[in-house]
Short mmCIF file of C-alpha atoms in Angstrom, two decimals:
data_model
loop_
_atom_site.label_atom_id
_atom_site.label_comp_id
_atom_site.label_asym_id
_atom_site.label_seq_id
_atom_site.Cartn_x
_atom_site.Cartn_y
_atom_site.Cartn_z
CA UNK A 1 -0.17 -0.10 -0.13
CA UNK A 2 3.01 2.57 0.92
CA UNK A 3 4.95 1.49 -2.02
CA UNK A 4 1.33 2.54 -4.46
CA UNK A 5 0.81 5.82 -2.58
CA UNK A 6 4.60 6.85 -2.79
CA UNK A 7 4.88 5.60 -7.02
CA UNK A 8 0.95 7.83 -7.81
CA UNK A 9 2.11 10.34 -5.50
CA UNK A 10 5.77 10.02 -8.14
CA UNK A 11 3.25 10.39 -10.96
CA UNK A 12 0.78 12.53 -10.23
CA UNK A 13 3.36 15.18 -10.03
CA UNK A 14 4.97 14.36 -13.60
CA UNK A 15 1.80 14.10 -14.93
CA UNK A 16 0.65 17.40 -13.11
CA UNK A 17 0.85 20.81 -15.31
CA UNK A 18 0.18 23.38 -13.33
CA UNK A 19 1.80 24.88 -9.96
CA UNK A 20 0.51 23.00 -6.99
CA UNK A 21 1.85 25.67 -3.92
CA UNK A 22 1.41 23.43 -1.59
CA UNK A 23 2.53 20.09 -2.42
CA UNK A 24 5.53 20.17 -0.39
CA UNK A 25 2.94 19.29 2.83
CA UNK A 26 2.24 16.13 0.75
CA UNK A 27 5.87 15.66 0.26
CA UNK A 28 6.27 16.09 4.09
CA UNK A 29 3.19 14.16 4.90
CA UNK A 30 4.72 11.42 3.34
CA UNK A 31 7.83 10.95 4.08
CA UNK A 32 6.30 10.98 8.00
CA UNK A 33 4.14 8.89 7.35
CA UNK A 34 7.36 6.45 5.74
CA UNK A 35 8.53 6.59 9.32
CA UNK A 36 5.99 6.99 11.83
CA UNK A 37 4.78 2.88 10.22
CA UNK A 38 8.83 1.56 10.79
CA UNK A 39 9.72 0.91 13.90
CA UNK A 40 12.78 0.18 12.23
CA UNK A 41 15.71 1.46 9.56
CA UNK A 42 19.18 2.86 8.82
CA UNK A 43 20.73 5.08 11.53
CA UNK A 44 17.68 5.36 14.18
CA UNK A 45 18.87 3.87 16.85
CA UNK A 46 22.05 5.50 16.91
CA UNK A 47 19.95 9.48 16.59
CA UNK A 48 17.75 8.37 19.27
CA UNK A 49 20.71 7.48 21.64
CA UNK A 50 21.97 10.67 20.75
CA UNK A 51 18.76 11.97 21.24
CA UNK A 52 19.04 10.23 24.72
CA UNK A 53 21.87 11.54 26.17
CA UNK A 54 20.66 15.61 25.17
CA UNK A 55 17.97 14.99 27.33
CA UNK A 56 19.91 12.87 30.19
CA UNK A 57 20.68 15.79 32.53
CA UNK A 58 24.39 15.33 30.84
CA UNK A 59 25.73 19.35 30.09
CA UNK A 60 25.73 20.05 25.94
CA UNK A 61 28.80 20.44 25.36
CA UNK A 62 30.77 17.69 26.70
CA UNK A 63 28.64 15.35 24.04
CA UNK A 64 31.37 14.61 21.88
CA UNK A 65 31.39 14.58 17.87
CA UNK A 66 28.08 16.04 17.24
CA UNK A 67 27.51 19.46 16.04
CA UNK A 68 26.25 22.31 19.44
CA UNK A 69 22.92 22.66 17.36
CA UNK A 70 21.55 19.38 16.41
CA UNK A 71 22.04 18.63 20.69
CA UNK A 72 20.09 22.52 21.33
CA UNK A 73 17.48 20.57 19.32
CA UNK A 74 17.20 17.08 20.12
CA UNK A 75 17.41 18.88 24.03
CA UNK A 76 14.55 21.57 22.99
CA UNK A 77 12.10 19.10 21.53
CA UNK A 78 12.41 17.05 24.66
CA UNK A 79 11.45 19.32 26.32
CA UNK A 80 8.48 19.53 24.61
CA UNK A 81 7.35 16.17 25.42
CA UNK A 82 8.48 14.78 22.29
CA UNK A 83 10.55 11.63 22.28
CA UNK A 84 12.72 11.33 18.80
CA UNK A 85 10.08 9.80 15.91
CA UNK A 86 8.31 12.44 17.27
CA UNK A 87 11.81 14.53 16.28
CA UNK A 88 11.98 13.19 12.98
CA UNK A 89 8.63 14.31 12.43
CA UNK A 90 8.87 17.49 13.12
CA UNK A 91 13.13 17.97 11.89
CA UNK A 92 11.29 16.05 8.52
CA UNK A 93 8.65 18.85 7.65
CA UNK A 94 10.61 21.90 8.85
CA UNK A 95 13.51 20.62 6.34
CA UNK A 96 10.63 20.11 3.17
CA UNK A 97 9.22 23.17 4.02
CA UNK A 98 12.89 24.72 3.12
CA UNK A 99 13.75 23.14 0.06
CA UNK A 100 9.85 24.43 -1.07
CA UNK A 101 11.22 27.57 0.04
CA UNK A 102 14.05 26.51 -2.72
CA UNK A 103 12.56 25.94 -5.35
CA UNK A 104 9.71 28.42 -4.66
CA UNK A 105 12.79 31.37 -6.31
CA UNK A 106 14.32 28.77 -8.34
CA UNK A 107 11.82 26.35 -9.72
CA UNK A 108 9.13 27.12 -12.99
CA UNK A 109 7.76 23.91 -12.70
CA UNK A 110 7.73 22.54 -8.88
CA UNK A 111 6.09 19.68 -10.11
CA UNK A 112 9.21 17.81 -12.31
CA UNK A 113 11.40 19.28 -9.72
CA UNK A 114 9.68 17.22 -6.22
CA UNK A 115 9.48 14.27 -8.52
CA UNK A 116 12.35 14.02 -9.52
CA UNK A 117 13.36 14.55 -5.09
CA UNK A 118 11.69 11.76 -4.29
CA UNK A 119 13.09 9.40 -6.67
CA UNK A 120 16.14 10.25 -4.54
CA UNK A 121 16.99 11.00 -1.92
CA UNK A 122 14.12 11.37 -0.13
CA UNK A 123 13.75 7.69 1.85
CA UNK A 124 17.74 8.45 2.21
CA UNK A 125 16.54 11.90 3.58
CA UNK A 126 14.84 9.99 5.99
CA UNK A 127 17.18 8.46 7.78
CA UNK A 128 20.09 10.35 7.06
CA UNK A 129 18.06 12.97 9.10
CA UNK A 130 20.58 15.74 10.32
CA UNK A 131 21.56 15.31 6.61
CA UNK A 132 18.74 16.42 5.43
CA UNK A 133 17.78 19.90 7.48
CA UNK A 134 21.76 20.85 7.72
CA UNK A 135 21.62 20.39 3.21
CA UNK A 136 17.59 23.03 3.27
CA UNK A 137 19.91 25.54 5.46
CA UNK A 138 22.82 25.89 2.80
CA UNK A 139 21.37 25.87 -0.21
CA UNK A 140 19.30 29.13 0.93
CA UNK A 141 23.12 29.84 0.89
CA UNK A 142 22.44 30.04 -3.29
CA UNK A 143 19.66 31.94 -3.44
CA UNK A 144 23.48 35.00 -2.58
CA UNK A 145 25.03 33.87 -4.74
CA UNK A 146 22.33 34.76 -7.18
CA UNK A 147 21.73 38.45 -6.18
CA UNK A 148 24.11 41.26 -7.89
CA UNK A 149 27.74 42.33 -6.32
CA UNK A 150 27.45 45.21 -5.87
CA UNK A 151 24.64 44.49 -2.81
CA UNK A 152 26.36 45.54 0.22
CA UNK A 153 27.08 42.12 2.32
CA UNK A 154 26.00 39.43 0.82
CA UNK A 155 29.54 37.59 0.68
CA UNK A 156 28.16 37.62 4.29
CA UNK A 157 25.20 36.59 4.70
CA UNK A 158 26.09 33.03 2.12
CA UNK A 159 29.30 32.38 4.72
CA UNK A 160 26.12 33.06 7.67
CA UNK A 161 24.37 30.98 6.20
CA UNK A 162 26.84 28.07 5.13
CA UNK A 163 28.24 28.45 9.33
CA UNK A 164 24.85 27.28 9.94
CA UNK A 165 24.21 24.69 7.83
CA UNK A 166 27.46 23.36 9.64
CA UNK A 167 26.19 24.01 13.10
CA UNK A 168 23.63 20.99 11.92
CA UNK A 169 26.05 18.48 9.58
CA UNK A 170 29.83 19.73 9.08
CA UNK A 171 29.41 18.43 5.54
CA UNK A 172 28.06 21.74 5.27
CA UNK A 173 30.76 23.68 4.60
CA UNK A 174 31.26 22.38 0.56
CA UNK A 175 29.06 24.78 -0.24
CA UNK A 176 31.48 27.12 1.20
CA UNK A 177 33.75 26.60 -2.30
CA UNK A 178 30.42 27.00 -4.88
CA UNK A 179 30.62 31.06 -4.29
CA UNK A 180 33.95 30.04 -7.24
CA UNK A 181 30.42 29.70 -9.42
CA UNK A 182 31.22 33.23 -8.98
CA UNK A 183 34.40 33.47 -10.95
CA UNK A 184 32.87 30.85 -14.31
CA UNK A 185 29.25 33.22 -15.04
CA UNK A 186 31.84 34.52 -18.08
CA UNK A 187 33.26 30.54 -19.19
CA UNK A 188 30.72 29.21 -22.03
CA UNK A 189 30.01 25.83 -21.15
CA UNK A 190 33.21 23.65 -21.81
CA UNK A 191 35.50 25.52 -19.66
CA UNK A 192 33.56 25.68 -17.08
CA UNK A 193 33.03 21.40 -17.00
CA UNK A 194 37.28 21.44 -18.24
CA UNK A 195 38.08 23.55 -15.48
CA UNK A 196 36.76 22.32 -13.14
CA UNK A 197 36.76 18.98 -13.51
CA UNK A 198 40.85 19.01 -14.05
CA UNK A 199 40.18 20.46 -10.68
CA UNK A 200 38.53 17.61 -9.29
CA UNK A 201 42.19 15.71 -10.96
CA UNK A 202 44.34 17.53 -9.64
CA UNK A 203 42.54 17.68 -5.93
CA UNK A 204 42.58 13.41 -6.37
CA UNK A 205 46.12 13.66 -7.13
CA UNK A 206 46.90 15.77 -3.21
CA UNK A 207 45.10 12.38 -1.85
CA UNK A 208 47.11 11.91 0.90
CA UNK A 209 47.56 15.17 1.59
CA UNK A 210 44.10 16.17 3.14
CA UNK A 211 43.75 14.64 6.59
CA UNK A 212 46.57 16.80 7.54
CA UNK A 213 44.77 19.63 6.84
CA UNK A 214 41.44 18.20 7.42
CA UNK A 215 43.36 17.51 11.35
CA UNK A 216 44.30 21.64 11.24
CA UNK A 217 40.26 22.49 11.47
CA UNK A 218 38.98 18.57 12.87
CA UNK A 219 38.69 17.50 15.95
CA UNK A 220 40.31 14.06 16.86
CA UNK A 221 37.40 12.19 17.36
CA UNK A 222 36.25 12.38 14.05
CA UNK A 223 39.81 12.98 11.81
CA UNK A 224 39.73 9.02 13.55
CA UNK A 225 36.54 8.29 11.54
CA UNK A 226 36.04 10.37 8.69
CA UNK A 227 40.12 9.52 7.69
CA UNK A 228 41.84 6.98 10.16
CA UNK A 229 39.13 4.04 9.88
CA UNK A 230 40.16 2.19 6.73
CA UNK A 231 37.04 -0.06 7.46
CA UNK A 232 34.64 2.54 6.76
CA UNK A 233 35.83 3.60 3.38
CA UNK A 234 34.10 3.05 -0.14
CA UNK A 235 34.38 0.41 -2.05
CA UNK A 236 35.45 -0.41 -4.88
CA UNK A 237 32.25 -1.44 -6.55
CA UNK A 238 30.55 1.64 -4.66
CA UNK A 239 33.28 4.32 -5.83
CA UNK A 240 32.77 3.83 -9.99
CA UNK A 241 28.80 3.10 -8.71
CA UNK A 242 28.95 7.45 -7.76
CA UNK A 243 31.75 8.58 -10.66
CA UNK A 244 28.75 6.74 -12.89
CA UNK A 245 26.15 8.70 -11.11
CA UNK A 246 28.69 12.32 -10.79
CA UNK A 247 29.57 11.85 -14.63
CA UNK A 248 26.13 10.85 -15.97
CA UNK A 249 24.93 14.25 -13.29
CA UNK A 250 27.15 16.36 -15.69
CA UNK A 251 26.43 15.20 -19.73
CA UNK A 252 22.35 15.53 -18.19
CA UNK A 253 23.32 18.56 -17.35
CA UNK A 254 25.18 20.51 -20.01
CA UNK A 255 22.13 18.82 -22.58
CA UNK A 256 19.91 20.60 -20.54
CA UNK A 257 21.13 24.39 -20.75
CA UNK A 258 22.89 23.41 -24.55
CA UNK A 259 19.08 23.01 -25.71
CA UNK A 260 17.17 25.26 -23.46
CA UNK A 261 19.63 28.40 -25.50
CA UNK A 262 19.29 27.28 -28.37
CA UNK A 263 15.85 25.90 -29.46
CA UNK A 264 13.88 28.47 -25.85
CA UNK A 265 13.42 31.78 -27.41
CA UNK A 266 13.33 32.82 -23.75
CA UNK A 267 15.60 31.51 -21.95
CA UNK A 268 17.40 34.70 -20.21
CA UNK A 269 20.84 35.32 -18.23
CA UNK A 270 19.57 35.32 -14.82
CA UNK A 271 18.44 31.38 -16.07
CA UNK A 272 21.56 30.42 -18.07
CA UNK A 273 23.80 31.81 -15.03
CA UNK A 274 22.00 29.56 -13.26
CA UNK A 275 21.98 27.11 -14.53
CA UNK A 276 25.80 28.12 -15.63
CA UNK A 277 26.24 27.85 -11.29
CA UNK A 278 24.00 24.81 -11.26
CA UNK A 279 26.58 22.84 -13.96
CA UNK A 280 29.70 23.38 -11.46
CA UNK A 281 28.27 22.56 -8.39
CA UNK A 282 27.79 19.47 -10.39
CA UNK A 283 31.48 18.88 -11.05
CA UNK A 284 32.15 20.00 -8.14
CA UNK A 285 30.57 17.39 -6.15
CA UNK A 286 33.22 15.04 -8.07
CA UNK A 287 35.93 15.70 -4.84
CA UNK A 288 32.82 12.76 -2.77
CA UNK A 289 35.08 10.10 -5.35
CA UNK A 290 39.11 11.12 -4.78
CA UNK A 291 37.21 10.62 -0.33
CA UNK A 292 35.31 7.74 -0.94
CA UNK A 293 39.19 5.94 -0.61
CA UNK A 294 38.61 7.30 3.55
CA UNK A 295 35.10 7.37 4.37
CA UNK A 296 32.15 6.21 2.60
CA UNK A 297 30.06 9.21 4.02
CA UNK A 298 32.01 11.31 1.96
CA UNK A 299 29.17 10.05 -1.02
CA UNK A 300 26.59 12.30 0.53
CA UNK A 301 28.86 15.09 -1.55
CA UNK A 302 27.00 14.19 -4.57
CA UNK A 303 23.68 15.04 -2.84
CA UNK A 304 24.68 18.07 -3.06
CA UNK A 305 24.87 18.50 -7.30
CA UNK A 306 22.09 16.61 -7.60
CA UNK A 307 19.21 18.74 -5.66
CA UNK A 308 21.06 21.84 -7.12
CA UNK A 309 20.71 20.72 -11.19
CA UNK A 310 16.54 19.65 -10.53
CA UNK A 311 16.14 23.11 -10.94
CA UNK A 312 17.81 23.10 -14.25
CA UNK A 313 16.74 19.71 -15.55
CA UNK A 314 12.91 20.20 -13.52
CA UNK A 315 12.87 24.08 -15.91
CA UNK A 316 13.92 22.37 -18.57
CA UNK A 317 11.55 19.56 -19.18
CA UNK A 318 8.64 21.98 -17.99
CA UNK A 319 9.37 24.76 -21.22
CA UNK A 320 9.52 21.37 -23.08
CA UNK A 321 6.17 20.88 -21.72
CA UNK A 322 4.99 23.99 -22.01
CA UNK A 323 6.61 23.73 -26.41
CA UNK A 324 3.84 20.79 -26.36
CA UNK A 325 0.68 22.91 -25.53
CA UNK A 326 1.67 25.88 -27.94
CA UNK A 327 2.23 23.62 -31.39
CA UNK A 328 -0.24 20.88 -30.00
CA UNK A 329 1.67 18.42 -30.01
CA UNK A 330 0.99 14.90 -28.54
CA UNK A 331 3.54 13.71 -26.99
CA UNK A 332 7.01 15.33 -25.54
CA UNK A 333 9.99 15.96 -28.57
CA UNK A 334 12.22 12.41 -29.38
CA UNK A 335 15.55 14.45 -27.34
CA UNK A 336 13.49 15.98 -24.06
CA UNK A 337 11.92 12.56 -23.63
CA UNK A 338 14.62 11.16 -23.62
CA UNK A 339 15.04 13.29 -21.13
CA UNK A 340 12.65 12.84 -19.70
CA UNK A 341 13.22 9.01 -19.65
CA UNK A 342 16.83 9.02 -18.37
CA UNK A 343 16.09 11.34 -14.82
CA UNK A 344 13.93 8.26 -13.99
CA UNK A 345 16.23 5.38 -15.07
CA UNK A 346 19.56 7.51 -12.88
CA UNK A 347 17.33 8.93 -10.55
CA UNK A 348 16.41 5.63 -9.70
CA UNK A 349 20.16 3.52 -10.20
CA UNK A 350 20.87 6.30 -7.33
CA UNK A 351 18.44 5.06 -5.19
CA UNK A 352 20.09 2.22 -5.13
CA UNK A 353 23.51 2.78 -4.98
CA UNK A 354 22.10 5.77 -2.26
CA UNK A 355 19.47 3.55 -0.48
CA UNK A 356 20.40 -0.07 0.63
CA UNK A 357 17.61 -2.14 0.27
CA UNK A 358 17.30 -3.81 3.32
CA UNK A 359 18.15 -1.39 5.83
CA UNK A 360 16.23 1.58 3.82
CA UNK A 361 13.75 0.78 1.37
CA UNK A 362 12.29 -2.42 2.92
CA UNK A 363 11.44 -1.14 6.39
CA UNK A 364 10.04 1.80 4.78
CA UNK A 365 8.22 0.77 2.93
CA UNK A 366 6.37 -1.91 5.62
CA UNK A 367 3.38 -1.16 7.73
CA UNK A 368 4.19 -1.47 11.64
CA UNK A 369 1.55 -0.09 12.73
CA UNK A 370 1.89 3.68 14.19
CA UNK A 371 5.30 4.53 16.57
CA UNK A 372 4.67 6.53 19.35
CA UNK A 373 5.64 9.80 19.19
CA UNK A 374 6.04 11.06 22.78
CA UNK A 375 7.71 10.14 25.64
#
């Protein structure tokens, strides 16, 4: 039943032409239903232990390896009478609302955006709740990259949002690198891809020095976790899968920009500027590939790229749908149909890579009854 509900929502998002401004509410509720009807899924036990520890009366500053803001949220919701399962529901709603705010500013057809989001990484985000909230905050910083440079304090605001996100999840510090997109605004797509991929290759050659540099900013506990615990490194097959997803993301993004400029008369400078930034960010997310040799969790960085490029891809598909209506066509043009089907295949592959069937997908879609959300 839950599979049917989830699949029906995706189909609705794909075929519904008119934007539904309250669709984000349903997306959040759908995620909540999957969470609250499952007794156990990946990472649940660890998150629950930290929640209970934060509400045990011990000073939050004595709890190592966990961001103080996340611990503060645990403490606050605990005082409100929620247990961790109740906290999950609140964080899912807040995070989805923040993504709705992001999409509202940049996305033409939000339905297509949410369809791709449900395919990947909506299920993963239920599990990696802290990462979900951190990312939802971090993407808000991108609006400051879109402001005119003469606007005062845009850099301060940009990094302030990123700092806030890192207080939830440290990986969000990667968003700080995205300010480099300002250097690529007048470059061609080929130059953007070439220079950024070259940068990733150069970064890979310096992999042996990364732990020494990271030690300047990260405490010893996290250093041991992310760089010295060899048992947590990504397998070769896993690295290959993530590399394929990275390349396919770049190819899809490049084609959407090329086609939009060529076929859509209303594709303006603002759209092109955002798409170029998205392409550069997607390319830069390739730094996760060499980092996975230290710890598999670095593969989350690629999620940043996918979530950001959904804007450009959904806008491209939306423009294709509009051309169908204008010309009275009954089906998508061949090339647009290939992008449409290709995106679905790529995102299903991403979900199979990021969301293990036995610990994420099956538990979330298995109805175990309604769990207790209050203490």
